[in-house]
Coordinates of C-alpha atoms in Angstrom, one line a residue:
Chain A
S1 CA 0.0 -10.9 -10.5
A2 CA -3.7 -9.6 -10.9
V3 CA -4.5 -6.5 -12.8
I4 CA -6.4 -4.3 -11.3
S5 CA -8.3 -1.2 -12.0
Q6 CA -9.9 1.7 -9.7
K7 CA -12.8 4.1 -11.4
P8 CA -12.5 6.9 -11.2
S9 CA -9.0 7.7 -11.5
R10 CA -9.6 11.0 -9.8
D11 CA -12.3 13.2 -8.7
I12 CA -13.0 16.6 -7.1
C13 CA -16.2 17.4 -5.2
Q14 CA -18.3 19.0 -2.9
R15 CA -18.3 18.8 0.8
G16 CA -21.8 17.0 2.3
T17 CA -21.6 14.4 -1.0
S18 CA -20.7 10.9 -1.5
L19 CA -18.3 9.3 -4.0
T20 CA -18.4 6.1 -4.4
I21 CA -15.2 3.8 -5.8
Q22 CA -15.5 1.2 -7.8
C23 CA -12.6 -1.8 -7.9
Q24 CA -12.4 -4.4 -10.3
V25 CA -9.8 -7.6 -10.8
D26 CA -9.6 -9.7 -13.6
S27 CA -9.3 -12.7 -11.0
Q28 CA -11.0 -14.2 -8.4
V29 CA -9.6 -13.6 -5.5
T30 CA -10.9 -13.8 -1.8
M31 CA -9.9 -11.2 0.1
M32 CA -10.1 -7.8 -1.6
F33 CA -8.6 -4.8 1.3
W34 CA -9.1 -0.7 1.0
Y35 CA -6.2 1.5 2.3
R36 CA -6.5 5.6 2.5
Q37 CA -3.2 7.8 1.7
Q38 CA -3.3 10.8 3.1
P39 CA -0.9 13.9 1.5
G40 CA 2.3 13.1 1.9
Q41 CA 1.2 10.0 4.4
S42 CA 1.6 6.5 4.2
L43 CA -1.5 4.1 3.7
T44 CA -3.5 3.6 6.3
L45 CA -5.9 0.2 6.0
I46 CA -9.2 1.2 6.0
A47 CA -11.4 -2.2 5.7
T48 CA -11.1 -5.5 5.0
A49 CA -13.9 -6.9 2.0
N50 CA -14.6 -10.7 1.6
Q51 CA -17.6 -11.6 -0.5
G52 CA -20.9 -13.1 1.4
S53 CA -20.3 -11.7 4.2
E54 CA -19.2 -8.0 5.9
A55 CA -17.0 -5.7 5.4
T56 CA -14.3 -5.6 8.7
Y57 CA -12.9 -1.7 9.6
E58 CA -10.4 -1.0 11.4
S59 CA -10.0 1.4 14.3
G60 CA -10.9 4.9 13.2
F61 CA -13.4 4.0 10.8
V62 CA -17.2 3.2 10.5
I63 CA -19.4 1.3 8.5
D64 CA -21.4 4.8 8.1
K65 CA -18.7 7.1 6.9
F66 CA -17.0 4.3 4.1
P67 CA -19.5 1.7 3.3
I68 CA -18.4 -1.3 1.1
S69 CA -19.4 -4.0 -0.7
R70 CA -19.0 -7.0 -2.4
P71 CA -21.0 -8.8 -5.1
N72 CA -18.6 -11.1 -6.1
L73 CA -14.9 -12.3 -6.3
T74 CA -14.1 -9.6 -8.7
F75 CA -15.5 -6.2 -7.4
S76 CA -15.8 -4.2 -5.1
T77 CA -17.0 -0.9 -3.8
L78 CA -15.6 1.7 -1.4
T79 CA -18.4 4.6 -0.9
V80 CA -17.0 7.7 1.3
S81 CA -19.8 9.3 2.4
N82 CA -21.0 13.4 4.1
M83 CA -17.2 14.6 2.7
S84 CA -15.4 16.8 4.4
P85 CA -12.1 18.5 3.2
E86 CA -10.2 16.3 5.5
D87 CA -11.8 13.0 3.4
S88 CA -9.1 14.7 0.3
S89 CA -6.8 11.5 -0.1
I90 CA -5.8 8.6 -2.6
Y91 CA -7.9 5.6 -2.0
L92 CA -6.3 2.4 -3.0
C93 CA -8.0 -1.1 -3.6
S94 CA -5.5 -4.2 -3.3
V95 CA -6.1 -7.8 -3.8
D96 CA -4.8 -11.0 -1.7
Q97 CA -2.6 -13.1 -4.1
G98 CA -2.3 -16.3 -1.9
P99 CA -0.8 -18.4 0.9
A100 CA 2.1 -15.7 1.2
F101 CA 0.2 -12.7 1.9
E102 CA 1.4 -11.2 -1.4
Q103 CA -0.6 -7.8 -1.8
Y104 CA -0.8 -5.8 -5.0
F105 CA -2.8 -2.9 -5.6
G106 CA -5.0 -0.5 -7.7
P107 CA -3.6 2.8 -9.0
G108 CA -5.5 4.2 -7.2
T109 CA -8.6 7.0 -6.9
R110 CA -7.5 11.0 -6.0
L111 CA -10.8 12.2 -4.0
T112 CA -10.2 16.4 -3.7
V113 CA -13.4 17.7 -1.6
T114 CA -13.4 21.3 -1.9
Chain B
G1 CA 1.3 13.6 -10.9
E2 CA 0.1 14.3 -7.3
S3 CA 3.4 14.3 -5.0
V4 CA 2.8 11.8 -2.1
G5 CA 6.3 12.7 -0.4
L6 CA 5.7 16.4 1.4
H7 CA 7.1 15.1 4.6
L8 CA 9.1 12.2 4.2
P9 CA 12.8 10.9 4.5
T10 CA 15.0 11.8 1.3
L11 CA 17.3 9.9 0.5
S12 CA 19.9 11.4 -2.8
V13 CA 22.0 9.0 -4.6
Q14 CA 24.2 9.2 -7.8
E15 CA 23.7 6.5 -11.0
G16 CA 25.5 3.8 -10.6
D17 CA 25.4 4.2 -6.7
N18 CA 24.1 1.0 -4.4
S19 CA 20.8 2.9 -2.5
I20 CA 20.5 1.5 0.9
I21 CA 16.7 1.9 2.6
N22 CA 16.3 1.4 6.3
C23 CA 12.7 0.2 8.1
A24 CA 12.0 0.2 11.7
Y25 CA 9.2 -2.1 12.2
S26 CA 6.8 -1.6 15.2
N27 CA 5.7 -5.4 16.0
S28 CA 7.5 -7.9 16.8
A29 CA 4.9 -10.6 16.4
S30 CA 5.2 -9.8 12.7
D31 CA 5.7 -12.3 10.6
Y32 CA 5.9 -11.2 7.0
F33 CA 7.8 -7.7 5.3
I34 CA 6.9 -6.4 1.9
W35 CA 9.3 -3.5 0.3
Y36 CA 6.8 -1.1 -2.2
K37 CA 8.2 1.2 -5.0
Q38 CA 5.1 4.6 -5.5
E39 CA 5.7 6.5 -8.1
S40 CA 4.3 9.9 -8.3
G41 CA 0.3 9.7 -9.6
K42 CA 0.6 5.4 -9.2
G43 CA -0.4 3.0 -6.7
P44 CA 2.3 1.0 -5.1
Q45 CA 4.4 -1.9 -6.7
F46 CA 5.1 -4.9 -5.0
I47 CA 9.1 -5.1 -4.9
I48 CA 10.4 -8.3 -2.7
D49 CA 9.2 -9.8 0.3
I50 CA 10.7 -11.9 3.3
R51 CA 9.5 -13.8 6.2
S52 CA 10.3 -13.6 9.6
N53 CA 12.3 -17.1 9.5
M54 CA 14.7 -15.7 7.1
D55 CA 17.1 -13.0 7.5
K56 CA 17.9 -12.1 4.1
R57 CA 16.4 -12.9 0.8
Q58 CA 18.0 -11.8 -2.8
G59 CA 16.1 -10.4 -6.2
Q60 CA 16.5 -9.0 -9.0
R61 CA 19.1 -5.4 -8.1
V62 CA 17.5 -5.5 -4.9
T63 CA 18.2 -7.6 -1.6
V64 CA 15.8 -7.5 1.8
L65 CA 17.6 -7.7 5.2
L66 CA 15.8 -8.1 7.9
N67 CA 16.7 -8.2 12.1
K68 CA 14.1 -9.5 14.8
T69 CA 16.5 -8.4 17.1
V70 CA 16.2 -4.8 16.5
K71 CA 12.9 -4.7 14.5
H72 CA 14.8 -3.2 11.3
L73 CA 14.5 -4.2 7.3
S74 CA 16.6 -2.5 4.7
L75 CA 16.2 -2.9 1.1
Q76 CA 19.5 -2.8 -0.7
I77 CA 19.3 -1.5 -4.8
A78 CA 22.6 -2.8 -6.9
A79 CA 23.2 -0.2 -9.2
T80 CA 20.6 2.5 -9.0
Q81 CA 18.9 4.2 -12.1
P82 CA 16.7 7.6 -12.2
G83 CA 14.3 5.1 -13.5
D84 CA 14.4 3.6 -9.4
S85 CA 13.6 7.5 -8.2
A86 CA 10.2 7.1 -6.3
V87 CA 8.9 6.4 -2.7
Y88 CA 9.5 3.1 -1.2
F89 CA 7.3 1.3 1.6
C90 CA 8.0 -1.3 3.8
A91 CA 5.1 -3.4 5.3
E92 CA 4.5 -5.9 8.1
N93 CA 2.1 -8.3 8.8
I94 CA 1.3 -10.2 11.6
G95 CA -0.7 -13.4 10.3
G96 CA -3.5 -15.0 12.2
T97 CA -6.6 -13.0 11.8
S98 CA -4.7 -10.1 10.9
Y99 CA -4.3 -12.3 7.8
G100 CA -3.7 -9.7 4.8
K101 CA -4.0 -6.4 7.1
L102 CA -0.6 -4.4 6.1
T103 CA 0.5 -2.0 9.1
F104 CA 2.9 0.6 6.5
G105 CA 5.8 2.2 7.2
Q106 CA 5.9 6.0 6.8
G107 CA 8.0 5.8 3.6
T108 CA 11.2 7.1 2.3
I109 CA 11.8 9.5 -0.8
L110 CA 14.3 8.2 -2.8
T111 CA 15.8 10.3 -5.4
V112 CA 18.6 8.9 -8.3
H113 CA 20.7 12.1 -10.3
P114 CA 22.1 11.2 -13.1

């Protein structure tokens, strides 16, 4: 399976600021996904990021709040904009490794907004 | 590490026992299912998957059962070990235009007592 890294691993931010989370994969992948895991909750898909096209967002998530870049087949960023304490979550990227839909996840970025 | 299990169902077993974790999925059109294990402070780890044209699949110490009639999925862990203690999530995908988009269940906290 792909080796996925995320930066930063955790951060504490003030409300009103923005944070950009990086996701790096050790092999080229077509599809990358961003998920949010709120405290004590399950994972919710934020958006799908394909190289060379605009990210597609799930219901309840908008580009102005969570802009995503996908400049190449091994890298993506998610920005959490104008943060509020409700944005405190773990943010995870994942990659799709092939026709079996197998998805592998990065270690996550633990964000606390004060 | 950060706990993600504050609001999740729990299962406690003794080391060496068999564990069964259940999941009710929501979409009858789902054709692919995955079980993930998430340890504290880490991203979800792929355990085993199953397609809708199967009702059983076995891996190393794990078996997944799928009952499409009642939209139920289970994960059986044989000879459970303390290292199996984690939160377990099922995830479903309907394929097609939703290729790769996973919908996660609420999760179950498994605690294995030595």
